Short mmCIF file of C-alpha atoms and ligand atoms in Angstrom, two decimals:
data_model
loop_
_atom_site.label_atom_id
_atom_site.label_comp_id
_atom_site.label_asym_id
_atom_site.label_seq_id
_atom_site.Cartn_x
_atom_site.Cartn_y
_atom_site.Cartn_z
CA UNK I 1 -19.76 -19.89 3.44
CA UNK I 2 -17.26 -18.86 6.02
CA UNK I 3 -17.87 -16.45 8.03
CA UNK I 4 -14.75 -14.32 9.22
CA UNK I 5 -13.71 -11.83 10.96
CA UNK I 6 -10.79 -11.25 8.81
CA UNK I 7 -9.88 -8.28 7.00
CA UNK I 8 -8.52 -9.28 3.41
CA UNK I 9 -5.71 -6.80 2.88
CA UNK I 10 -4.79 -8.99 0.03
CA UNK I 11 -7.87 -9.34 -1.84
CA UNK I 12 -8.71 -5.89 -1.56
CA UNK I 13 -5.51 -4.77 -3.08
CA UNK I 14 -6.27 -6.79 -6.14
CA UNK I 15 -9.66 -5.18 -6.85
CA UNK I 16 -8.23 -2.27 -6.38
CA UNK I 17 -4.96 -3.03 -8.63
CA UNK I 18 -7.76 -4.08 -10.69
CA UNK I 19 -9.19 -0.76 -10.99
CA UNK I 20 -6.28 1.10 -11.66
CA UNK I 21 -5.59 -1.19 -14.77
CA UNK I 22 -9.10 -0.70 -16.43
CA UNK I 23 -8.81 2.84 -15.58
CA UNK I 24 -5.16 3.23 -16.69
CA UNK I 25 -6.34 1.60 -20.43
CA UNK I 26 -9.07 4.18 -20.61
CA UNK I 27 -7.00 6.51 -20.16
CA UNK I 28 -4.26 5.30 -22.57
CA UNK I 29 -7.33 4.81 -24.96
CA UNK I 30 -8.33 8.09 -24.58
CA UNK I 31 -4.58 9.32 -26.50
CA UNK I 32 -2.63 9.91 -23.55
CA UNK I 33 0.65 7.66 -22.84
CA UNK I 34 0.50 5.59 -20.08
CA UNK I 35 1.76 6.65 -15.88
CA UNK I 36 5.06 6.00 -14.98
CA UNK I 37 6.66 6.08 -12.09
CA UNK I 38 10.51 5.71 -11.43
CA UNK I 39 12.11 4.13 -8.11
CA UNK I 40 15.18 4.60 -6.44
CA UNK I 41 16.40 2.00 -4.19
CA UNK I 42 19.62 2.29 -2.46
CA UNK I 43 21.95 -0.32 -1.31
CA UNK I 44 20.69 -4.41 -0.13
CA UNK I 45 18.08 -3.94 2.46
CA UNK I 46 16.41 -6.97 1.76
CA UNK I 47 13.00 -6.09 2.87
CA UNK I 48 13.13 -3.07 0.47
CA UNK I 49 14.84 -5.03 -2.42
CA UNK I 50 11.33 -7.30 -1.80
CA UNK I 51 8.78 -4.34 -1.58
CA UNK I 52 10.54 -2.85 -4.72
CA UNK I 53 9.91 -5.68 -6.62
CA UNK I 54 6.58 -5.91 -5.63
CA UNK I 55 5.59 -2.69 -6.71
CA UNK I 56 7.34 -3.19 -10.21
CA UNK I 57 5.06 -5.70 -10.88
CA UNK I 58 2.02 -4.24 -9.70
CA UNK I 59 2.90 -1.23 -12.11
CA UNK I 60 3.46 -3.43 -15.17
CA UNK I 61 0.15 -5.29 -14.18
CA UNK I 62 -1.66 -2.28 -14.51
CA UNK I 63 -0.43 -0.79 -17.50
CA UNK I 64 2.17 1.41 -15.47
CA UNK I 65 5.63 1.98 -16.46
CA UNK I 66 8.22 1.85 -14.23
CA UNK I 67 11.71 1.28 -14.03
CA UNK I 68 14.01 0.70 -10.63
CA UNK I 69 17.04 2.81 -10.56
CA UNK I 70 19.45 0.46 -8.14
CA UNK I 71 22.45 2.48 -6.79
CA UNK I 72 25.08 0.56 -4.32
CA UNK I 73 25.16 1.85 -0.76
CA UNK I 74 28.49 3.85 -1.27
CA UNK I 75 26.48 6.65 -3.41
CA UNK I 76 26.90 10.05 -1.84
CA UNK I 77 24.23 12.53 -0.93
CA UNK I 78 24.76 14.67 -3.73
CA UNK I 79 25.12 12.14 -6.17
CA UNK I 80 21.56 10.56 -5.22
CA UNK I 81 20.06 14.15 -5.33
CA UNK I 82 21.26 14.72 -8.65
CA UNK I 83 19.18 11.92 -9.77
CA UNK I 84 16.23 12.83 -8.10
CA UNK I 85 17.12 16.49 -9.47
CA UNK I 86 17.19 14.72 -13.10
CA UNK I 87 13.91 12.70 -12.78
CA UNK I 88 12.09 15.76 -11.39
CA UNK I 89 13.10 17.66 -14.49
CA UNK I 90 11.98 15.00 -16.62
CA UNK I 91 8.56 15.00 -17.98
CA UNK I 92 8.30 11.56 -19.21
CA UNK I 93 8.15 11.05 -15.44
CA UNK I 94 5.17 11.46 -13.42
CA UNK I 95 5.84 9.82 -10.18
CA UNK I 96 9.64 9.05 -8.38
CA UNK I 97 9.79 6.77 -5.37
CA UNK I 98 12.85 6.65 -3.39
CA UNK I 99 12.66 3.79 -1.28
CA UNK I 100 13.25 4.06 2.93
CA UNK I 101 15.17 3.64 4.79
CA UNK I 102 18.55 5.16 3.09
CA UNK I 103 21.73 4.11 4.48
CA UNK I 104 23.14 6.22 7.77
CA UNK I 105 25.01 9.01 5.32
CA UNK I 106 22.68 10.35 3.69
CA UNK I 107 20.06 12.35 5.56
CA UNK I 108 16.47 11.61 4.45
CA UNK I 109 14.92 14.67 4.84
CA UNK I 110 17.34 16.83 2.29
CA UNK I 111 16.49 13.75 -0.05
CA UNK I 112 12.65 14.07 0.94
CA UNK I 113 12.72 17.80 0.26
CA UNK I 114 14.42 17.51 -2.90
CA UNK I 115 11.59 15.58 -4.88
CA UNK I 116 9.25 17.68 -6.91
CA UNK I 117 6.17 17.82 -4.55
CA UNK I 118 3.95 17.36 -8.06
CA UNK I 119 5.53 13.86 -8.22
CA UNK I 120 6.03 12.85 -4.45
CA UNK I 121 3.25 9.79 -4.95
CA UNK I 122 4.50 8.88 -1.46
CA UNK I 123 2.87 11.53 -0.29
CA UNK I 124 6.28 12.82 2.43
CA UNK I 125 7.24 15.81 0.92
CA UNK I 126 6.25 18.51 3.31
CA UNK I 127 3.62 19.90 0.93
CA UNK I 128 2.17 17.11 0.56
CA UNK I 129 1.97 16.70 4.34
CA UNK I 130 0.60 20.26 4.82
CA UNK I 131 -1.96 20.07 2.13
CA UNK I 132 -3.41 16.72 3.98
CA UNK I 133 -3.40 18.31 7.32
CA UNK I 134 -4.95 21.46 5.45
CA UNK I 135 -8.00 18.83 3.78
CA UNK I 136 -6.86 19.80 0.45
CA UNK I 137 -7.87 17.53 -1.94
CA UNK I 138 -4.75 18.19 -4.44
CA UNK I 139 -2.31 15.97 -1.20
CA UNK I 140 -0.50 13.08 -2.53
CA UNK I 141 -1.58 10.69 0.72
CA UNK I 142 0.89 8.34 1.84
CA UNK I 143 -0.45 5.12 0.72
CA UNK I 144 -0.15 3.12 3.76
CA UNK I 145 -2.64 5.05 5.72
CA UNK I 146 -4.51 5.63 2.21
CA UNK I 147 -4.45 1.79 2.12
CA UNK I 148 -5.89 1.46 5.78
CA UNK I 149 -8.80 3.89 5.08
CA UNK I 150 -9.53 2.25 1.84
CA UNK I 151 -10.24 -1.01 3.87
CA UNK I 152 -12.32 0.32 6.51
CA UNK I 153 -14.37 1.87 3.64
CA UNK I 154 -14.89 -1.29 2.11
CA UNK I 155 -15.66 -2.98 4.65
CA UNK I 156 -18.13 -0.79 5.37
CA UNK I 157 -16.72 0.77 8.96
CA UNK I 158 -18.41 3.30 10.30
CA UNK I 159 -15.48 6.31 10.92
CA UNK I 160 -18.01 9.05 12.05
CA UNK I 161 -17.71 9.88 15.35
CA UNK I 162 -15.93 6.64 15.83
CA UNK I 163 -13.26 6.97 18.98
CA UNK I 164 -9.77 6.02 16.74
CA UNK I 165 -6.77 5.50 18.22
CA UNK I 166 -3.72 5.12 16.26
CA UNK I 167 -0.32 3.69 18.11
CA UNK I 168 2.96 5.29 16.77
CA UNK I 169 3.59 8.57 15.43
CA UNK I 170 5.93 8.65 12.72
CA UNK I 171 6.08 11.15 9.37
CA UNK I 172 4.87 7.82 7.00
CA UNK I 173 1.87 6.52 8.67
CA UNK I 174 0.91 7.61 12.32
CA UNK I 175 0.30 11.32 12.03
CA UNK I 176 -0.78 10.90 8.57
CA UNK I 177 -3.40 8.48 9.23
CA UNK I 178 -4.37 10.47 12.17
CA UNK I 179 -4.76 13.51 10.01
CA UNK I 180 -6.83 11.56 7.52
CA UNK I 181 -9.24 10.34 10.33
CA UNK I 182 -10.11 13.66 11.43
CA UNK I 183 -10.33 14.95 7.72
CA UNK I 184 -14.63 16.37 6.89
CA UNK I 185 -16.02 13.74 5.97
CA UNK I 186 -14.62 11.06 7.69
CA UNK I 187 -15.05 12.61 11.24
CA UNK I 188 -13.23 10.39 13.46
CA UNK I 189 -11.86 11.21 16.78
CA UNK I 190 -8.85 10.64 17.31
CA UNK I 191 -6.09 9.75 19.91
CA UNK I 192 -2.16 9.19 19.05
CA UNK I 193 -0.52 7.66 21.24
CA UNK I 194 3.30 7.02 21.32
CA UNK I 195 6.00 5.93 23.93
CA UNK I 196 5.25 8.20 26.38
CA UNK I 197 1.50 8.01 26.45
CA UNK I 198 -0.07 7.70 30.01
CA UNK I 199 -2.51 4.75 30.52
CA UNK I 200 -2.14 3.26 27.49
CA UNK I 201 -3.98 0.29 27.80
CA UNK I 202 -7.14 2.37 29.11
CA UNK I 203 -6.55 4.60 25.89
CA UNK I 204 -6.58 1.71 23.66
CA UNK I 205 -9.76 0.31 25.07
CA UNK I 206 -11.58 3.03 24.38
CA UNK I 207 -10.64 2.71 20.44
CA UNK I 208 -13.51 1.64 18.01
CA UNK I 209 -10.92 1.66 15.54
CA UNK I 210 -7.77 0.91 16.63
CA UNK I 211 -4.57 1.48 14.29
CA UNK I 212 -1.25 0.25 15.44
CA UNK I 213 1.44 1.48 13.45
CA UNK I 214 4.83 0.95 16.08
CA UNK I 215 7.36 -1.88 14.53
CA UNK I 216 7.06 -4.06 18.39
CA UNK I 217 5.99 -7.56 17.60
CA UNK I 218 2.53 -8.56 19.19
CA UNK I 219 2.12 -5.39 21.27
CA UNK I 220 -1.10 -5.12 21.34
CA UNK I 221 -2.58 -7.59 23.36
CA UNK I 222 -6.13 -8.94 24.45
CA UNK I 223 -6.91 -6.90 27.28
CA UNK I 224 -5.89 -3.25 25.21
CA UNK I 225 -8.59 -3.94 22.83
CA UNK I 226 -12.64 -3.66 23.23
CA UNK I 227 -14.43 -6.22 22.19
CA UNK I 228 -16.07 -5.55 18.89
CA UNK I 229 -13.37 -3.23 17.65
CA UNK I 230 -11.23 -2.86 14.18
CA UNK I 231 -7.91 -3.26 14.56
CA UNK I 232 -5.79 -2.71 11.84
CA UNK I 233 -2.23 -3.94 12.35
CA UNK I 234 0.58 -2.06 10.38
CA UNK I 235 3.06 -3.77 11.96
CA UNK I 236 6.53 -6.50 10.08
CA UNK I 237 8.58 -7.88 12.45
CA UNK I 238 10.84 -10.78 11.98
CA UNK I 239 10.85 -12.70 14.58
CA UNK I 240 13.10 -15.47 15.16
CA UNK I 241 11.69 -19.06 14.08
CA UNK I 242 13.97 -21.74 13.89
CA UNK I 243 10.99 -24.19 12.26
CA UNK I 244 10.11 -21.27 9.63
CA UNK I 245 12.23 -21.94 6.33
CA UNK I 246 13.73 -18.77 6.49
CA UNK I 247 14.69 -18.89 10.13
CA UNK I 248 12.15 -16.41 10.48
CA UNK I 249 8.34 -15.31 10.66
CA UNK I 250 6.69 -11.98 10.28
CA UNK I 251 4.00 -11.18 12.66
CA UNK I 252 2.56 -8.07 12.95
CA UNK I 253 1.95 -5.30 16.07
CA UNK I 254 -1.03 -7.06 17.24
CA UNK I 255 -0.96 -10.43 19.28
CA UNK I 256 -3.61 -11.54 16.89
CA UNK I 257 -4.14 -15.15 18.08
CA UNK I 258 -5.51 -13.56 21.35
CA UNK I 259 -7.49 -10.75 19.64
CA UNK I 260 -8.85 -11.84 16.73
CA UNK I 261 -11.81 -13.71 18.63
CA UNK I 262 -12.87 -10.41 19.90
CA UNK I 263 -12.52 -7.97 17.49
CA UNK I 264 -15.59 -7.08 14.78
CA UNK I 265 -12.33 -7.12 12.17
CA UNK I 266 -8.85 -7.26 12.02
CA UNK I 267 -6.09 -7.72 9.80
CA UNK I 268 -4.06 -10.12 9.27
CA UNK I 269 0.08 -9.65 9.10
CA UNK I 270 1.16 -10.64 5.97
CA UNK I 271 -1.40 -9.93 3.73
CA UNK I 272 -3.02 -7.09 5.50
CA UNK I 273 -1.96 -3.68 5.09
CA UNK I 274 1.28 -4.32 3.46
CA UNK I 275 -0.29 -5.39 -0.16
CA UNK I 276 -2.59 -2.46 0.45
CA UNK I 277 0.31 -0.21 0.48
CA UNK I 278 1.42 -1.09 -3.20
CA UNK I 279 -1.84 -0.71 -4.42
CA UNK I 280 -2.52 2.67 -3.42
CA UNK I 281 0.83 3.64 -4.48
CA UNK I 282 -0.36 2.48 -7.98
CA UNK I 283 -3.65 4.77 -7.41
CA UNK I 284 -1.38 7.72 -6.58
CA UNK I 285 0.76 6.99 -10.03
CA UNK I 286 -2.34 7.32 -12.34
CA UNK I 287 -3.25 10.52 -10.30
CA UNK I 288 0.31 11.96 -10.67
CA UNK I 289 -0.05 11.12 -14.56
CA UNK I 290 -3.33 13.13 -14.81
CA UNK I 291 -2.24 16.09 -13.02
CA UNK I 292 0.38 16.17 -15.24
CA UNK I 293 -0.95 15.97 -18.64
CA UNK I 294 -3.47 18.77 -17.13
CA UNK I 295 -0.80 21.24 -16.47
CA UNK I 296 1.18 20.27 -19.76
CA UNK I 297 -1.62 20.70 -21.74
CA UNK I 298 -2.53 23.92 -19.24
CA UNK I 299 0.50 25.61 -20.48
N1 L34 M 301 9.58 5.50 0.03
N2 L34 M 301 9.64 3.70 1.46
C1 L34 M 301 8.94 4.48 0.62
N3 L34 M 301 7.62 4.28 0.35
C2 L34 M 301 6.96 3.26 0.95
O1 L34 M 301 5.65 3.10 0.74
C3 L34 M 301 7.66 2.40 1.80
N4 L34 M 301 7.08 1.31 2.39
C4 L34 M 301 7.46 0.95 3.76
C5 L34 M 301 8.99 0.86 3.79
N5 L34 M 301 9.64 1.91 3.01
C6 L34 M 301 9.00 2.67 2.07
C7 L34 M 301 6.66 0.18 1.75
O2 L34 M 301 6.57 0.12 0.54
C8 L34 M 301 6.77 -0.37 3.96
N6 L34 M 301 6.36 -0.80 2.63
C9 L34 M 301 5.79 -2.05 2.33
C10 L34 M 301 5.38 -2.41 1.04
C11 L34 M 301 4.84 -3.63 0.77
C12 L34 M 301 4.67 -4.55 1.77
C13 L34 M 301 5.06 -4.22 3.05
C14 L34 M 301 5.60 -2.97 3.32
C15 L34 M 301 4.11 -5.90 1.45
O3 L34 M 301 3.86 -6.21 0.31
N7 L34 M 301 3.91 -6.76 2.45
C16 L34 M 301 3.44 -8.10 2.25
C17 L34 M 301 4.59 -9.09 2.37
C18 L34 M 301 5.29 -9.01 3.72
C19 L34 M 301 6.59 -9.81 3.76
O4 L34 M 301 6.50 -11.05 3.64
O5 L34 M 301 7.66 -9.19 3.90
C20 L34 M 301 2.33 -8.39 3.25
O6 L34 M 301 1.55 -9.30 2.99
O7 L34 M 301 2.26 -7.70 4.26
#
C-alpha cells in the first residue's frame, strides 16, 4: 500500500455521487418522481461550457434530471430573468443553476436575487447566505465550501478548535466557508485573509487548516504553510504550457510541489475540490426535491 498524503477530491466525489444515486432510487421507489434541476448557461466561456457538462452527467448518473438551457451571449437582462422567473414558477423544477460568470451586461446580483431562494441549490441567494451565517439548518450551502468540509470530514480532520485560515473572500466560497467553519459544531477559528491582509505569511503559518480560495497560480508557497497542516487548494489557473496539448496546464493556488512534503494533507489541482463541487451540487438537488414535495404535499 501507498501511503499518501494526498487528498482524493476525486474519489470522494464518487462515493458521494454514489450516495446520492442509491438515495435518489429510494426515494423514487418510495412514489415520488425523481430531482431535477435546470441550468442556465450563458454565452461560450469554455471553462463553464466544461463544468456544465460535467454536472449534466453527474445528474443523469444519479437518477437526476436535468436539462441545460444554452442562451447566446447577446440575451438581455430581462430576457434571462424571465426565464429564471418561468423556472421558479415551475414546479416540475426543484433546483435552477445559472452558471457564473455572466457576460459584462448583465449584472449578477439582480439575476442572483431573482431565483426562488427554495431552489437556489447554489446556495448565493442572499437568504441562503443569511440563513448559513444564522446556523440554520434549512441554508442551501454553496457546494464548493460544502465540498471542502465534506473532505476534511472524511478524512477525519479534526476542525474543533483548529486555527483555519481561509485566503480570499468572495460571495461563492471564502466567506461562506469561513462561516461554515465557525458554525456549532464544527468550532473552528477562523482568519480571512484577503489582499490587504497584514503579515500574511505569519497568518498563514499559524493555519492548521489552511483554505486558499484566490484564483493566483501557486501562491501559496512553502514557507506560508506549517508543517503538518491541511491545505485545501480551491484554486484553476491556466497557465501557459507550450509542452501541454492544450497549450496549457491548470495548477491550483498552492505551489504544491514545494508543500506537499510538509503538509499532513493536501489536495491536489485537478481532481481536488473541483469534482467535489459537482457532487455536492447533486446533494443539494435531492435536498431541494424533498423540501419540495414536503411543502406540496404541506399545502
Ligand atoms: N452558478 N457558477 C455557479 N455555480 C458553481 O458551482 C460554479 N462553479 C465555479 C464557477 N461558476 C459557477 C463551478 O461549478 C467553479 N465550478 C467548478 C465545477 C467543476 C470543476 C471546477 C470548477 C471541476 O470539475 N474541476 C475538475 C476539472 C478541472 C479542469 O480540468 O478544468 C477538477 O478536477 O478540478
Amino acid at each position: 500500500m501507498t501511503v499518501s498524503n494526498l487528498i482524493d477530491g476525486q474519489a470522494t466525489a464518487a462515493q458521494i455521487r454514489r450516495e446520492v444515486a442509491t438515495d435518489t432510487e429510494a426515494w423514487v421507489k418510495a412514489g415520488n418522481r425523481a430531482p431535477y434541476l435546470a441550468v442556465v448557461l450563458v454565452g461560450e466561456h469554455p471553462a463553464s461550457a466544461s463544468y456544465v457538462r460535467g454536472k449534466a452527467k453527474a445528474c443523469a448518473e444519479a437518477g437526476i434530471g436535468s436539462d441545460t438551457m444554452r442562451f447566446p451571449d447577446s440575451i438581455s437582462q430581462d430576457e434571462l430573468l424571465a426565464v429564471v422567473n418561468k423556472l421558479n414558477h415551475d414546479p416540475d423544477v426543484d433546483g435552477i443553476l445559472v452558471q457564473l460568470p455572466l457576460p459584462d451586461h448583465i449584472d449578477e446580483k439582480t439575476v442572483i436575487h431573482a431565483i426562488d431562494p427554495t431552489k437556489d441549490v447554489d446556495g448565493f441567494h442572499p437568504v441562503n447566505a443569511g440563513l448559513l451565517v444564522i446556523g440554520d439548518p434549512d441554508a442551501f450551502v454553496p457546494a464548493t465550501p460544502a465540498g471542502i468540509l465534506e473532505l476534511i470530514r472524511r478524512y477525519g480532520v479534526e476542525t474543533a478548535g483548529a486555527t483555519a485560515v481561509v485566503l480570499g473572500r468572495s460571495n461563492i466560497v471564502g466567506k461562506p466557508m469561513a462561516n461554515l467553519l465557525v458554525q456549532k459544531g464544527i468550532d473552528a477559528t477562523v482568519t480571512v485573509c484577503h489582499s490587504r491582509t497584514k503579515d500574511l505569511v505569519d497568518v498563514c503559518r499559524r493555519a492548521d487548516i489552511l483554505i486558499a480560495a484566490i484564483g493566483r497560480a501557486r501562491f501559496v508557497t512553502a514557507d506560508m504553510v506549517k508543517p503538518g497542516a491541511v491545505v485545501i487548494d480551491v484554486g484553476i489557473n491556466r497557465v501557459d504550457d507550450s509542452e501541454a496539448p492544450k497549450g496549457y496546464r491548470i495548477v491550483g493556488d498552492v505551489d504544491f510541489e514545494a508543500v506537499q512534503p510538509s503538509a499532513r494533507l493536501v489536495t491536489p489541482v485537478p481532481r481536488g475540490v473541483g469534482p467535489m463541487t459537482i457532487a455536492m451540487l447533486l446533494k443539494n438537488t435531492l435536498r431541494a426535491a424533498r423540501r419540495h414535495s414536503k411543502a406540496t404535499n404541506q399545502s
